[in-house]
PDB file of C-alpha atoms in Angstrom:
ATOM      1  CA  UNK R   1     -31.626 -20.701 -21.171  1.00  0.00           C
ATOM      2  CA  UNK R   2     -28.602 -21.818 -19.469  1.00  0.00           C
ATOM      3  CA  UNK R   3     -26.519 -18.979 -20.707  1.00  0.00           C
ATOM      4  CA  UNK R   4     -29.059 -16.194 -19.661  1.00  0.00           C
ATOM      5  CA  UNK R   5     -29.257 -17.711 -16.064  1.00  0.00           C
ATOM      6  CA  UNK R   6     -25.359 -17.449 -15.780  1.00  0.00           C
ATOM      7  CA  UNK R   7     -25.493 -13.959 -17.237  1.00  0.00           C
ATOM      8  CA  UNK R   8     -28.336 -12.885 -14.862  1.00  0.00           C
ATOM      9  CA  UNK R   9     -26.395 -14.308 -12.155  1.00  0.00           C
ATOM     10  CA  UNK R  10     -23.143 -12.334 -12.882  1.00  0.00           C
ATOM     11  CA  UNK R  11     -24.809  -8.789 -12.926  1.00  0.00           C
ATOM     12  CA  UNK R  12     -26.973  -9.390 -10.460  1.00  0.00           C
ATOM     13  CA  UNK R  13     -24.048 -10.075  -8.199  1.00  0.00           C
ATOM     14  CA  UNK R  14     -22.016  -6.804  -7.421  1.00  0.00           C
ATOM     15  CA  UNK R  15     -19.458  -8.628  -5.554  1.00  0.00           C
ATOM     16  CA  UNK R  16     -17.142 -11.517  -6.211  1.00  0.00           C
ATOM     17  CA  UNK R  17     -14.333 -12.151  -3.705  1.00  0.00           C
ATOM     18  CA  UNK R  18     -10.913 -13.722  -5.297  1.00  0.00           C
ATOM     19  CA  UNK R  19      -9.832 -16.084  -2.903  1.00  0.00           C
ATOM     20  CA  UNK R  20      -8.387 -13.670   0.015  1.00  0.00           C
ATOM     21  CA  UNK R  21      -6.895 -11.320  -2.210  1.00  0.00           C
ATOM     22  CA  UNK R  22      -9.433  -8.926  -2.918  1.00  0.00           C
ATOM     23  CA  UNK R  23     -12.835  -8.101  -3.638  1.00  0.00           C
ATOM     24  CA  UNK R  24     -13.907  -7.372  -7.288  1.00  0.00           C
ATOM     25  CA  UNK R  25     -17.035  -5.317  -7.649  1.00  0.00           C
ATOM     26  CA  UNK R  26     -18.486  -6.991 -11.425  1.00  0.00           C
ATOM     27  CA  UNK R  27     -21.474  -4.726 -11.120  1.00  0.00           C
ATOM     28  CA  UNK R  28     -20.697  -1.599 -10.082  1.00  0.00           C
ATOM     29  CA  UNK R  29     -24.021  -0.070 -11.676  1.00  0.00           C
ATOM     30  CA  UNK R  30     -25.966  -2.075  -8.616  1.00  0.00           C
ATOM     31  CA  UNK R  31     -24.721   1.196  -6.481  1.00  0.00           C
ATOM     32  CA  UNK R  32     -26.026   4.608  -7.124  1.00  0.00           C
ATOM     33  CA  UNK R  33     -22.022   5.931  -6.024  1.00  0.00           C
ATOM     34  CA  UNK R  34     -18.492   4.959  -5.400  1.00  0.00           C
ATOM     35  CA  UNK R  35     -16.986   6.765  -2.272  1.00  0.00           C
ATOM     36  CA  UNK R  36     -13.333   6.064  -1.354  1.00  0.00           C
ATOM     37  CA  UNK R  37     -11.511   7.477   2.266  1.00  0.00           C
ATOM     38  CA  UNK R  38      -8.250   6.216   3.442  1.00  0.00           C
ATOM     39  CA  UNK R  39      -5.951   6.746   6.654  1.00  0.00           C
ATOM     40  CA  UNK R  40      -8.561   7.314   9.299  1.00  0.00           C
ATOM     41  CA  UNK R  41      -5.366   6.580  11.567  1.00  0.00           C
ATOM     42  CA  UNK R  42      -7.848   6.443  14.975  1.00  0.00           C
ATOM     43  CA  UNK R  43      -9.576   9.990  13.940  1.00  0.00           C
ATOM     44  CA  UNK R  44     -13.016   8.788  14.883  1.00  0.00           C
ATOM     45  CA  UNK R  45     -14.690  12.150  15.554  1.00  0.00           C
ATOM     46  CA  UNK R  46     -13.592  13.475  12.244  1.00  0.00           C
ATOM     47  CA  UNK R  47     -14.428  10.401  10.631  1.00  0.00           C
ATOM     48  CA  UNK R  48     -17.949  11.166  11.964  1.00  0.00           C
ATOM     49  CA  UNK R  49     -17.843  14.476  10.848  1.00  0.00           C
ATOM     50  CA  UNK R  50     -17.246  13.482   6.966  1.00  0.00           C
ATOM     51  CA  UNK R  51     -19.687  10.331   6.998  1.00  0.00           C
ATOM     52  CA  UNK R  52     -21.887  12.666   8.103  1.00  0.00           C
ATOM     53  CA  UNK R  53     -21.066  15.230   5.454  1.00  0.00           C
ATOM     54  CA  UNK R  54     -21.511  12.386   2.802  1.00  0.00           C
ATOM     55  CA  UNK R  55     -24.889  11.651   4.316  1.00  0.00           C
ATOM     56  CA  UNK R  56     -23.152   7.844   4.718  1.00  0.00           C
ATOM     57  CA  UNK R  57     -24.380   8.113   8.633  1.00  0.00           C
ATOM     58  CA  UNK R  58     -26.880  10.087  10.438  1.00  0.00           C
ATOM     59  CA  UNK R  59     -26.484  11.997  13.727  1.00  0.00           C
ATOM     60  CA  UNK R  60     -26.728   8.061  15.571  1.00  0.00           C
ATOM     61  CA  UNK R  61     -24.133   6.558  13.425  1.00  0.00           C
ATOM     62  CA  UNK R  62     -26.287   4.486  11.426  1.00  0.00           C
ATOM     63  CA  UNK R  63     -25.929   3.685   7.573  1.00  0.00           C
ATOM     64  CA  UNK R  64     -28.464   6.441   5.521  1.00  0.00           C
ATOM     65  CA  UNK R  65     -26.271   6.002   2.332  1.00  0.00           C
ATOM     66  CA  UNK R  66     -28.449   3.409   0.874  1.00  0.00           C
ATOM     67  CA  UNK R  67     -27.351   1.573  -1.965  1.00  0.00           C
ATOM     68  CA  UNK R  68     -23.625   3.170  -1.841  1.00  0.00           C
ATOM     69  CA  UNK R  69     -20.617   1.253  -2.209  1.00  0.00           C
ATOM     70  CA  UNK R  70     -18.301   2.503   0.880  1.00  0.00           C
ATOM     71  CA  UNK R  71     -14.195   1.995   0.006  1.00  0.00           C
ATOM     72  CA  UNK R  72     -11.736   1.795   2.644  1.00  0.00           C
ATOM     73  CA  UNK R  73      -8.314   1.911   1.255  1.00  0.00           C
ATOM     74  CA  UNK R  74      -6.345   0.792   4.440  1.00  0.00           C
ATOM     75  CA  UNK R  75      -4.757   2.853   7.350  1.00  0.00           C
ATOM     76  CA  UNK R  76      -7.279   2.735   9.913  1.00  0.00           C
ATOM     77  CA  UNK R  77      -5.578   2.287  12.712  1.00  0.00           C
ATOM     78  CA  UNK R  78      -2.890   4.348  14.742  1.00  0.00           C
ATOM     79  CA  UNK R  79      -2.071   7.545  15.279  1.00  0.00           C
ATOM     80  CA  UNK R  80      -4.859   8.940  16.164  1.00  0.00           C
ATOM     81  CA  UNK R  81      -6.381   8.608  19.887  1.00  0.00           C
ATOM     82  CA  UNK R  82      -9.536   6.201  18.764  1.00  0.00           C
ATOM     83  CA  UNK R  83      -8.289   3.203  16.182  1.00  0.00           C
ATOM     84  CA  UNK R  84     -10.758   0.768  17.497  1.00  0.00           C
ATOM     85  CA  UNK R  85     -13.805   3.078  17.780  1.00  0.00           C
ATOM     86  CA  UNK R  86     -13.028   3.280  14.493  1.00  0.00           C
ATOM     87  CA  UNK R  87     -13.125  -0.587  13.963  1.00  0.00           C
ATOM     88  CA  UNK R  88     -16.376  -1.078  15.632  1.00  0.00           C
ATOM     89  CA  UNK R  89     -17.914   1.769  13.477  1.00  0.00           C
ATOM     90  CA  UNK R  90     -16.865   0.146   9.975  1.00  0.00           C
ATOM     91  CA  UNK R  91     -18.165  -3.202  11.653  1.00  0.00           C
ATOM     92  CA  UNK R  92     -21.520  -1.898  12.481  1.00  0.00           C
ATOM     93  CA  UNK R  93     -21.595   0.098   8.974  1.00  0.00           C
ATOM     94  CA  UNK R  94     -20.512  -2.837   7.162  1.00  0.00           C
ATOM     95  CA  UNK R  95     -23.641  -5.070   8.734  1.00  0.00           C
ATOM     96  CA  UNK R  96     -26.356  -2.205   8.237  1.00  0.00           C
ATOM     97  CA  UNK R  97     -24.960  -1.523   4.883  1.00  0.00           C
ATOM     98  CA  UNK R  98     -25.550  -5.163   3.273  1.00  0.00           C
ATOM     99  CA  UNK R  99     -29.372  -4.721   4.942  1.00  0.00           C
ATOM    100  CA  UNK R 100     -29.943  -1.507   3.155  1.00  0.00           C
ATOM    101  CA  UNK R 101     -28.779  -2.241  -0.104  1.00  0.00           C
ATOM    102  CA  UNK R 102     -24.885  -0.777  -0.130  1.00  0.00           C
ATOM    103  CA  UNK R 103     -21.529  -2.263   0.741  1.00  0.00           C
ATOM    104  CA  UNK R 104     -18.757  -1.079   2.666  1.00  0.00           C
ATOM    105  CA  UNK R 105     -15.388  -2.976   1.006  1.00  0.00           C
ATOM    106  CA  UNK R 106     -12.226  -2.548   3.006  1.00  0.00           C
ATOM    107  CA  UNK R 107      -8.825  -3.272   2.320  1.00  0.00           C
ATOM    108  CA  UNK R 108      -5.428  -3.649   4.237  1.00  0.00           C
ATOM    109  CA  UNK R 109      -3.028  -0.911   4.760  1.00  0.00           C
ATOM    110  CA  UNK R 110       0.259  -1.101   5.667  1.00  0.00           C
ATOM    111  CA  UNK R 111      -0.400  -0.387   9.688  1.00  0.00           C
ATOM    112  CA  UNK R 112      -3.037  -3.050   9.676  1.00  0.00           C
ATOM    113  CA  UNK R 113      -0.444  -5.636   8.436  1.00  0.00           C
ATOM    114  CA  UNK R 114       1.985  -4.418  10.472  1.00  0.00           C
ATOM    115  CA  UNK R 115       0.378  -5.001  13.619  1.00  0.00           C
ATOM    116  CA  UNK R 116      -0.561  -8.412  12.867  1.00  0.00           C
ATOM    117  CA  UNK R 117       3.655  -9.134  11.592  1.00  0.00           C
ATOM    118  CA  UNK R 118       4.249  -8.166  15.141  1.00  0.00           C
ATOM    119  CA  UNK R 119       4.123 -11.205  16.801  1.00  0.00           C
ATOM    120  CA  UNK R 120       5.385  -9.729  20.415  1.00  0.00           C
ATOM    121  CA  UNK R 121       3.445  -6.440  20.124  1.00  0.00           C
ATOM    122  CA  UNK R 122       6.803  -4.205  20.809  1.00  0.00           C
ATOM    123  CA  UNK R 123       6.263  -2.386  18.193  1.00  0.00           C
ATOM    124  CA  UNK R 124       3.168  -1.201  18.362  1.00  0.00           C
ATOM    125  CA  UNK R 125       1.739   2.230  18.105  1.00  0.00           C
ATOM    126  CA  UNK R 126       1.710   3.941  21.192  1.00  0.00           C
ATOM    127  CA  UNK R 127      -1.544   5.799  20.719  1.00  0.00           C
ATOM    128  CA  UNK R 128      -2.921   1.873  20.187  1.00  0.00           C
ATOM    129  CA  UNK R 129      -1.750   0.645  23.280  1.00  0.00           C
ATOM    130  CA  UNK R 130      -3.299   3.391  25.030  1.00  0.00           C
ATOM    131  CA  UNK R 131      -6.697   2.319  23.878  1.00  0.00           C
ATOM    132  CA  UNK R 132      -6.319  -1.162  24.157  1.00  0.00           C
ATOM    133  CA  UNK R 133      -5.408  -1.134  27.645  1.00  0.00           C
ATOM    134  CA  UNK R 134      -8.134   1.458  28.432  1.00  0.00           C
ATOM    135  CA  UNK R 135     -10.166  -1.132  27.116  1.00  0.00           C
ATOM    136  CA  UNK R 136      -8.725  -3.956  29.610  1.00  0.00           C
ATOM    137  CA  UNK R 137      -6.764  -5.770  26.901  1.00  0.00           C
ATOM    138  CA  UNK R 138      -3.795  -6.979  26.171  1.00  0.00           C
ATOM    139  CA  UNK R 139      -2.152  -7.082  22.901  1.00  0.00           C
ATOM    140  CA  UNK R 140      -2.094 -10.567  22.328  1.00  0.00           C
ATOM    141  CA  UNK R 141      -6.210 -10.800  23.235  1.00  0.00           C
ATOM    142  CA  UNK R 142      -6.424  -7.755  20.666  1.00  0.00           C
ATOM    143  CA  UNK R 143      -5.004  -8.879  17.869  1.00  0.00           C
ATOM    144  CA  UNK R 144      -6.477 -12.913  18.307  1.00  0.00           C
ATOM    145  CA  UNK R 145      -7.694 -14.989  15.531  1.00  0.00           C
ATOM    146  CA  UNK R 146     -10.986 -15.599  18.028  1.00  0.00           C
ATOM    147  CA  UNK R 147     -10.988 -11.431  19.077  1.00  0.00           C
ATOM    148  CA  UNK R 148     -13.529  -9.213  16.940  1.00  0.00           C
ATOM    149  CA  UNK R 149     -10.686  -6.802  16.143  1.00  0.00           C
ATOM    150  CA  UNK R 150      -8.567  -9.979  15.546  1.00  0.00           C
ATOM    151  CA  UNK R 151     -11.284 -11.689  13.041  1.00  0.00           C
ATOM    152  CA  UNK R 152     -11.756  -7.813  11.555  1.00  0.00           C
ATOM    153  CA  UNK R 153      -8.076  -7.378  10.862  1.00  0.00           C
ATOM    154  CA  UNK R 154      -7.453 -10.599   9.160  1.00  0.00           C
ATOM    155  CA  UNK R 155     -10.660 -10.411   7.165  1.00  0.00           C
ATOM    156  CA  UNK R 156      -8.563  -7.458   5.016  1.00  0.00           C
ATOM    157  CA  UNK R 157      -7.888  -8.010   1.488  1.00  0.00           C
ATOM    158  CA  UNK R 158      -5.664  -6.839  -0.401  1.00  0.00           C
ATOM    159  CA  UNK R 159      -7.349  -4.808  -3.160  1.00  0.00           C
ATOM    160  CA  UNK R 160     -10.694  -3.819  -4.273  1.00  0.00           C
ATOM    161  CA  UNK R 161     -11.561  -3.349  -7.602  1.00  0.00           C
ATOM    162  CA  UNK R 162     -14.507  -1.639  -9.353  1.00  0.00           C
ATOM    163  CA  UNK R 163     -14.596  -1.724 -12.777  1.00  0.00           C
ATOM    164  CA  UNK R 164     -11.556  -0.910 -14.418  1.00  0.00           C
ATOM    165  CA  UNK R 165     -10.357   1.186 -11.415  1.00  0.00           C
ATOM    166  CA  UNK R 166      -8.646  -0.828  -8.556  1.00  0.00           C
ATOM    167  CA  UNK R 167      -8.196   0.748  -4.921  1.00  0.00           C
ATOM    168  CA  UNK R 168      -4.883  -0.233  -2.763  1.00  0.00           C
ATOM    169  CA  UNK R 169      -3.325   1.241  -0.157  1.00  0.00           C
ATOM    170  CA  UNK R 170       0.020   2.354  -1.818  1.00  0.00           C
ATOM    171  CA  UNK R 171      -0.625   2.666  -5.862  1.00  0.00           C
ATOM    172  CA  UNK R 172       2.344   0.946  -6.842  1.00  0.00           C
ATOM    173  CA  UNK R 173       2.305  -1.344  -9.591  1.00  0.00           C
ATOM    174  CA  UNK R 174       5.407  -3.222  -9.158  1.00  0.00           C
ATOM    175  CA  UNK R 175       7.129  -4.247 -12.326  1.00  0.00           C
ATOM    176  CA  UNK R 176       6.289  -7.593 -13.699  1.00  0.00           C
ATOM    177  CA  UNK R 177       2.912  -9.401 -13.998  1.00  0.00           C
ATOM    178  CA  UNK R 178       0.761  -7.648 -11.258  1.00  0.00           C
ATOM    179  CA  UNK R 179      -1.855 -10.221 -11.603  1.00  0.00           C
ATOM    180  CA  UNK R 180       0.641 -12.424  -9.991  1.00  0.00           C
ATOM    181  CA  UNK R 181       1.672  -9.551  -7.689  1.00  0.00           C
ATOM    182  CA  UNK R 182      -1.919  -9.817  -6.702  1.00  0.00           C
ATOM    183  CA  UNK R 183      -1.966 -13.742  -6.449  1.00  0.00           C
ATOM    184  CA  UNK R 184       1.375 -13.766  -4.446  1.00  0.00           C
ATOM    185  CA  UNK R 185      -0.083 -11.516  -1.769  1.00  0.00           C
ATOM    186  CA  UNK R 186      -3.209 -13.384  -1.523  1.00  0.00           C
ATOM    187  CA  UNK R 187      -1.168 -16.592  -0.776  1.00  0.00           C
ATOM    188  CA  UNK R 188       0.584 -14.386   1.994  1.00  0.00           C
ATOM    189  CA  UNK R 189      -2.768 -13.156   3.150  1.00  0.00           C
ATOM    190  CA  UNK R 190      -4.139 -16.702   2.947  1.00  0.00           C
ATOM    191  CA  UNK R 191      -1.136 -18.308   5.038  1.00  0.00           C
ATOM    192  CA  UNK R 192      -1.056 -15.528   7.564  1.00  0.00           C
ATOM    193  CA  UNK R 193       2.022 -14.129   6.558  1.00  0.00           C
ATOM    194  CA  UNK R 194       2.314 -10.657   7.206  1.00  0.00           C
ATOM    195  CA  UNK R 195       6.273 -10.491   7.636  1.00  0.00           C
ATOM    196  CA  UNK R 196       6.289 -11.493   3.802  1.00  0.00           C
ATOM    197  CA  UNK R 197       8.485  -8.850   2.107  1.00  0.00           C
ATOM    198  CA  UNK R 198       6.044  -8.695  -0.729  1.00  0.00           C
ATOM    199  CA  UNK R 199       3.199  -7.313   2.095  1.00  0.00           C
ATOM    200  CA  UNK R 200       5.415  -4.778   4.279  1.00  0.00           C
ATOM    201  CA  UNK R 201       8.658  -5.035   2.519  1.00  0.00           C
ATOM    202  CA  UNK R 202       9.989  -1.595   1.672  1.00  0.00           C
ATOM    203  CA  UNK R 203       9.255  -1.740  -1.842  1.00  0.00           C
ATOM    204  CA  UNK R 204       6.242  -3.571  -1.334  1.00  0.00           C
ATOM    205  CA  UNK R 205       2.461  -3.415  -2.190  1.00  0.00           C
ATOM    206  CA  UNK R 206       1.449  -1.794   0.741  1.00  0.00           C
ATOM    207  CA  UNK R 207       4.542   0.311   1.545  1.00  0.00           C
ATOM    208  CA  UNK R 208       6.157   2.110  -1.330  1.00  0.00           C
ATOM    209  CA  UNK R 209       5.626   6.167  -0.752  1.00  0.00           C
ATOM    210  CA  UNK R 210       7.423   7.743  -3.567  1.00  0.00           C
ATOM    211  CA  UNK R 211       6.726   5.768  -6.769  1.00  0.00           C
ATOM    212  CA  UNK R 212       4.757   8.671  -7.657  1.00  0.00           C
ATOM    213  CA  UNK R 213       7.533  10.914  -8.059  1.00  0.00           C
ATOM    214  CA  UNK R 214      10.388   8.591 -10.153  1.00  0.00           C
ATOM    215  CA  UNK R 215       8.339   6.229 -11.843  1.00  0.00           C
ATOM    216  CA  UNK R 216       4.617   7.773 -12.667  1.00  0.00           C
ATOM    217  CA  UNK R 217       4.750   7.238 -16.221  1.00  0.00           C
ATOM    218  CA  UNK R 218       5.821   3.737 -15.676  1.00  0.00           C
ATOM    219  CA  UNK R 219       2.978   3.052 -13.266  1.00  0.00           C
ATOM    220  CA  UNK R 220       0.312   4.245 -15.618  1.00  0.00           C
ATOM    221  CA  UNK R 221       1.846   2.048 -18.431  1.00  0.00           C
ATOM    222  CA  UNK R 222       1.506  -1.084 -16.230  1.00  0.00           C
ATOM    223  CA  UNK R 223      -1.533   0.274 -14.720  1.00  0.00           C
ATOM    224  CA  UNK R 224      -2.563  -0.728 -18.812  1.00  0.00           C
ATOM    225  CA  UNK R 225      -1.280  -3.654 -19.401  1.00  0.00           C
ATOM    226  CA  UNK R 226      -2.640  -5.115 -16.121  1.00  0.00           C
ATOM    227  CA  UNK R 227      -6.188  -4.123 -17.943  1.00  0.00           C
ATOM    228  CA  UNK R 228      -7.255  -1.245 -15.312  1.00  0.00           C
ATOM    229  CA  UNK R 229      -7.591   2.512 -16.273  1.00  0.00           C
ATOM    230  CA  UNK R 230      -7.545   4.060 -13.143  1.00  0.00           C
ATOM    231  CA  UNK R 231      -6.123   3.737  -9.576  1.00  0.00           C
ATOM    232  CA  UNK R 232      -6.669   5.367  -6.414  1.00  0.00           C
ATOM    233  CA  UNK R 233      -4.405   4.901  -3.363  1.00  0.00           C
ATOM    234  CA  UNK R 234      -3.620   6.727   0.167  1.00  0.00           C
ATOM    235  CA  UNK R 235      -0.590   5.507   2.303  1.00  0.00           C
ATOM    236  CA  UNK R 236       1.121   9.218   1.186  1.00  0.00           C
ATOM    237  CA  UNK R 237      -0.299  12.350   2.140  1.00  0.00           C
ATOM    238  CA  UNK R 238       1.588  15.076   0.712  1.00  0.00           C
ATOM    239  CA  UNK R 239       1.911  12.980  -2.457  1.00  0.00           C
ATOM    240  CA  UNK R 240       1.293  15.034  -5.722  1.00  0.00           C
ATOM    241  CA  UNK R 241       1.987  18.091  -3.714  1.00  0.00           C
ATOM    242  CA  UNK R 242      -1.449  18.166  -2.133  1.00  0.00           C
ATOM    243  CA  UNK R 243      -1.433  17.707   1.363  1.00  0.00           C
ATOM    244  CA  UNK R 244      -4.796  17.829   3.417  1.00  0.00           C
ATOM    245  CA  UNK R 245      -6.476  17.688   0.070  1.00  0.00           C
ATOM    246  CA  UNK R 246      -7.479  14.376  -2.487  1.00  0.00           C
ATOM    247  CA  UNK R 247      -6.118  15.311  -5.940  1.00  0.00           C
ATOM    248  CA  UNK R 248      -5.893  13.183  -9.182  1.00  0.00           C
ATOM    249  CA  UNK R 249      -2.913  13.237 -11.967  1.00  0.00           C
ATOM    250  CA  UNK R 250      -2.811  12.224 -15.305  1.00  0.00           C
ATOM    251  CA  UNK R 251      -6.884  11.701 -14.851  1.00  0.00           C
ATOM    252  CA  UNK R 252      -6.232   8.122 -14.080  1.00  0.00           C
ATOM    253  CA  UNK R 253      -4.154   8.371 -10.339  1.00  0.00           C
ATOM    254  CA  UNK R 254      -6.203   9.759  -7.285  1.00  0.00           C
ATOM    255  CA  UNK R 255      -4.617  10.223  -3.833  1.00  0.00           C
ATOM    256  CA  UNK R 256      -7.033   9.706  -1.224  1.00  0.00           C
ATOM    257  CA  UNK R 257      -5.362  10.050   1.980  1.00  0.00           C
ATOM    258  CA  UNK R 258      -6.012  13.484   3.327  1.00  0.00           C
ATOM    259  CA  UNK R 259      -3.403  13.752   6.184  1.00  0.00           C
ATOM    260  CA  UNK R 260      -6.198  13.547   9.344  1.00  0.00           C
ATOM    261  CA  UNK R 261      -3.900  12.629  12.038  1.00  0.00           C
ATOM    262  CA  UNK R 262      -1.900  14.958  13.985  1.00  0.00           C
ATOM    263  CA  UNK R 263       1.358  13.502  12.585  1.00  0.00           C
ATOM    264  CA  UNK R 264       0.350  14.449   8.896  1.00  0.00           C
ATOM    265  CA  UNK R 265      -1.288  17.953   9.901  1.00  0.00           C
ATOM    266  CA  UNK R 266      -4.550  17.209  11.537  1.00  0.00           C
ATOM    267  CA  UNK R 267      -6.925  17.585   8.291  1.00  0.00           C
ATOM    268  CA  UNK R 268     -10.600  17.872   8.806  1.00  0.00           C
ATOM    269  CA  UNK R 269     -10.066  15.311   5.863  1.00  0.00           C
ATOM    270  CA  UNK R 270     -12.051  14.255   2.345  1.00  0.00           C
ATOM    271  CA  UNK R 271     -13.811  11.323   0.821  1.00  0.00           C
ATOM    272  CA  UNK R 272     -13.548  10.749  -3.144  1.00  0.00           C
ATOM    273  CA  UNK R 273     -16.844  10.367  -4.611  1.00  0.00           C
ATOM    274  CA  UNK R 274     -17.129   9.135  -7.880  1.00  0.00           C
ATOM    275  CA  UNK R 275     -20.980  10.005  -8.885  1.00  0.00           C
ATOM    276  CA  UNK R 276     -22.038   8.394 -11.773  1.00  0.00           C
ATOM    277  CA  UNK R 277     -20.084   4.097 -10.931  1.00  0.00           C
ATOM    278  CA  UNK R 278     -20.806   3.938 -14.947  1.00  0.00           C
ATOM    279  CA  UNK R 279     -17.263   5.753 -15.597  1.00  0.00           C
ATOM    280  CA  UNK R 280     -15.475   3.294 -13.787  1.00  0.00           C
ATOM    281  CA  UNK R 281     -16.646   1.025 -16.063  1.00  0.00           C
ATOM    282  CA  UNK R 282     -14.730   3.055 -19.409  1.00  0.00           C
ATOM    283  CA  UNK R 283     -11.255   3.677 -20.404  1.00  0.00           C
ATOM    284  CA  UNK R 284     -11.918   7.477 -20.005  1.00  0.00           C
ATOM    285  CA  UNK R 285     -11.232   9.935 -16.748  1.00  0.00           C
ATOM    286  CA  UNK R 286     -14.481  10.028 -14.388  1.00  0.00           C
ATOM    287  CA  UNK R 287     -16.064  13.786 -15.572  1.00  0.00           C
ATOM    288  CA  UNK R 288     -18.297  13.017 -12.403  1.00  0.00           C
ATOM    289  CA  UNK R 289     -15.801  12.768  -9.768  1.00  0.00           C
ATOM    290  CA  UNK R 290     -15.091  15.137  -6.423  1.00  0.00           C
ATOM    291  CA  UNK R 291     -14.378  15.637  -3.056  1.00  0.00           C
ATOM    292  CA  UNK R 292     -16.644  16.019   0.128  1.00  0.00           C
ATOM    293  CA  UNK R 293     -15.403  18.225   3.155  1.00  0.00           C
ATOM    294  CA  UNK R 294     -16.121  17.826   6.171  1.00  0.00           C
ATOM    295  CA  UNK R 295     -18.604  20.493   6.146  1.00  0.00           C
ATOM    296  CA  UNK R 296     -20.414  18.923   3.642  1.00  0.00           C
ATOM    297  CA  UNK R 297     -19.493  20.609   0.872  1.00  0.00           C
ATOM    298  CA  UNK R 298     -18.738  19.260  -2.950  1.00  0.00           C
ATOM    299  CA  UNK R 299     -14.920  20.096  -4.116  1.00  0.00           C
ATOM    300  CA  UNK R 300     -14.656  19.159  -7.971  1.00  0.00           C
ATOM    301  CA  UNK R 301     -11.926  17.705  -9.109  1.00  0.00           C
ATOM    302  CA  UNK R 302     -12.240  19.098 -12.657  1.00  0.00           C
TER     303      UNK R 302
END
């Protein structure tokens, strides 16, 4: 009796957070989809315009998607003219979500961590400082452990996995054990430590841009051994050759960062659906997986 309570437990559950290194979806069969965006970078009225399109949102900005699982794959921030409209939205979505039977998962990008390494806020993106001031802050009251956009920020993890398919910013799959790859930056998340090479270093988990076009092969072979089939990944928006657009290679890589801000060509953008979570369950490609425009419209990917 023991044994079947346990078991109940487990696939009842559709989430189970790792420590702070990410959050691992055991169950993703609890959701009737899977829908990934990336690299909002500020665009909040096109960001609209797509969760819209999804039917994610209606035409007040609340969650209609029901029991959907909602993936943010980092880059939300910067760039564009309205980074934290766009925070407050994926707070508000995350609450209503969790009410209505869904989930919205997020995890770090590379412009989220680098905000928080910058401990005198020099570097930080003009477009950002714009609309912080406009919203009579400063940087430090921004970016505070006790702020809302502070508490969002550092709530970030590092991955989310579904399945056998895992969703990070940058795709790389750094030589060596990733699982400790995965632990190391969850002890950098845990401590704070967003200067750590292995979070913003050049070649790091959250930064590397051009793996894709030296070392695929090698990617999807530790991809394997790390025990995941598939990966999806923004952080690179011309990556693959497909810029404005998501795309998939070898059926097991999708790029989901659709260039929206004005700096990568001012896409109306895309969100990855996967329809049927059961394939991200197999060590087969998704038949059941494609692209929503912003005009509501279903691109497949096959």
């Amino acid at each position: 009796m023991k044994k079947i309570f346990i078991l109940f437990l487990i696939l009842s559950s559709s989430l189970s957070f790792a420590e702070n290194s990410g959050i691992e979806v055991i169950n993703p069969l609890a959701y009737k989809r899977v829908v990934a965006i990336s690299d909002v970078h500020g665009m909040y009225d096109e960001l609209i315009t797509l969760l819209k399109a999804g039917e994610i949102i209606d035409s007040d900005k609340h969650w209609v998607g029901q029991n959907t699982l909602l993936i943010i794959a980092g880059d939300s921030i910067d760039k564009g003219p309205h980074s934290l409209d766009v925070i407050d939205l994926w707070k508000s979505l995350g609450d209503e979500a969790t009410l209505k039977g869904g989930r919205v998962a997020f995890a770090l990008g590379n412009h989220e961590a680098q905000l928080l390494a910058d401990a005198t806020g020099t570097g930080i993106n003009p477009a950002l400082a714009i609309e912080i001031a406009a919203r009579g802050l400063t940087y430090d009251q921004m970016v505070s452990p006790d702020s809302k956009y502070g508490i969002y920020l550092r709530s970030l993890p590092g991955f989310v996995s579904v399945g056998k398919w895992i969703f990070f910013h940058a795709g790389l799959i750094p030589p060596g054990d990733f699982k400790a790859t995965l632990n190391q930056v969850a002890t950098a998340l845990q401590k704070g430590d967003y200067q750590n090479d292995i979070i913003i270093g050049q070649n790091s988990f959250l930064e590397q841009k051009d793996w894709w076009q030296n070392d695929l092969e090698g990617n999807l072979a530790r991809l394997t051994e790390a025990g995941y089939f598939g990966v999806v990944f923004g952080h690179k928006p011309t990556a693959f050759g497909a810029e404005g657009k998501v795309t998939y290679v070898k059926d097991r890589i999708f790029k989901i960062d659709s260039g929206m801000p004005p700096q990568s060509g001012s896409h109306p953008g895309e969100m990855l659906v996967f329809e049927s979570p059961m394939e991200l369950l197999l060590d087969s490609p998704p038949q059941q997986a494609y692209a929503i425009q912003s005009d509501g419209s279903k691109r497949p990917l096959h």
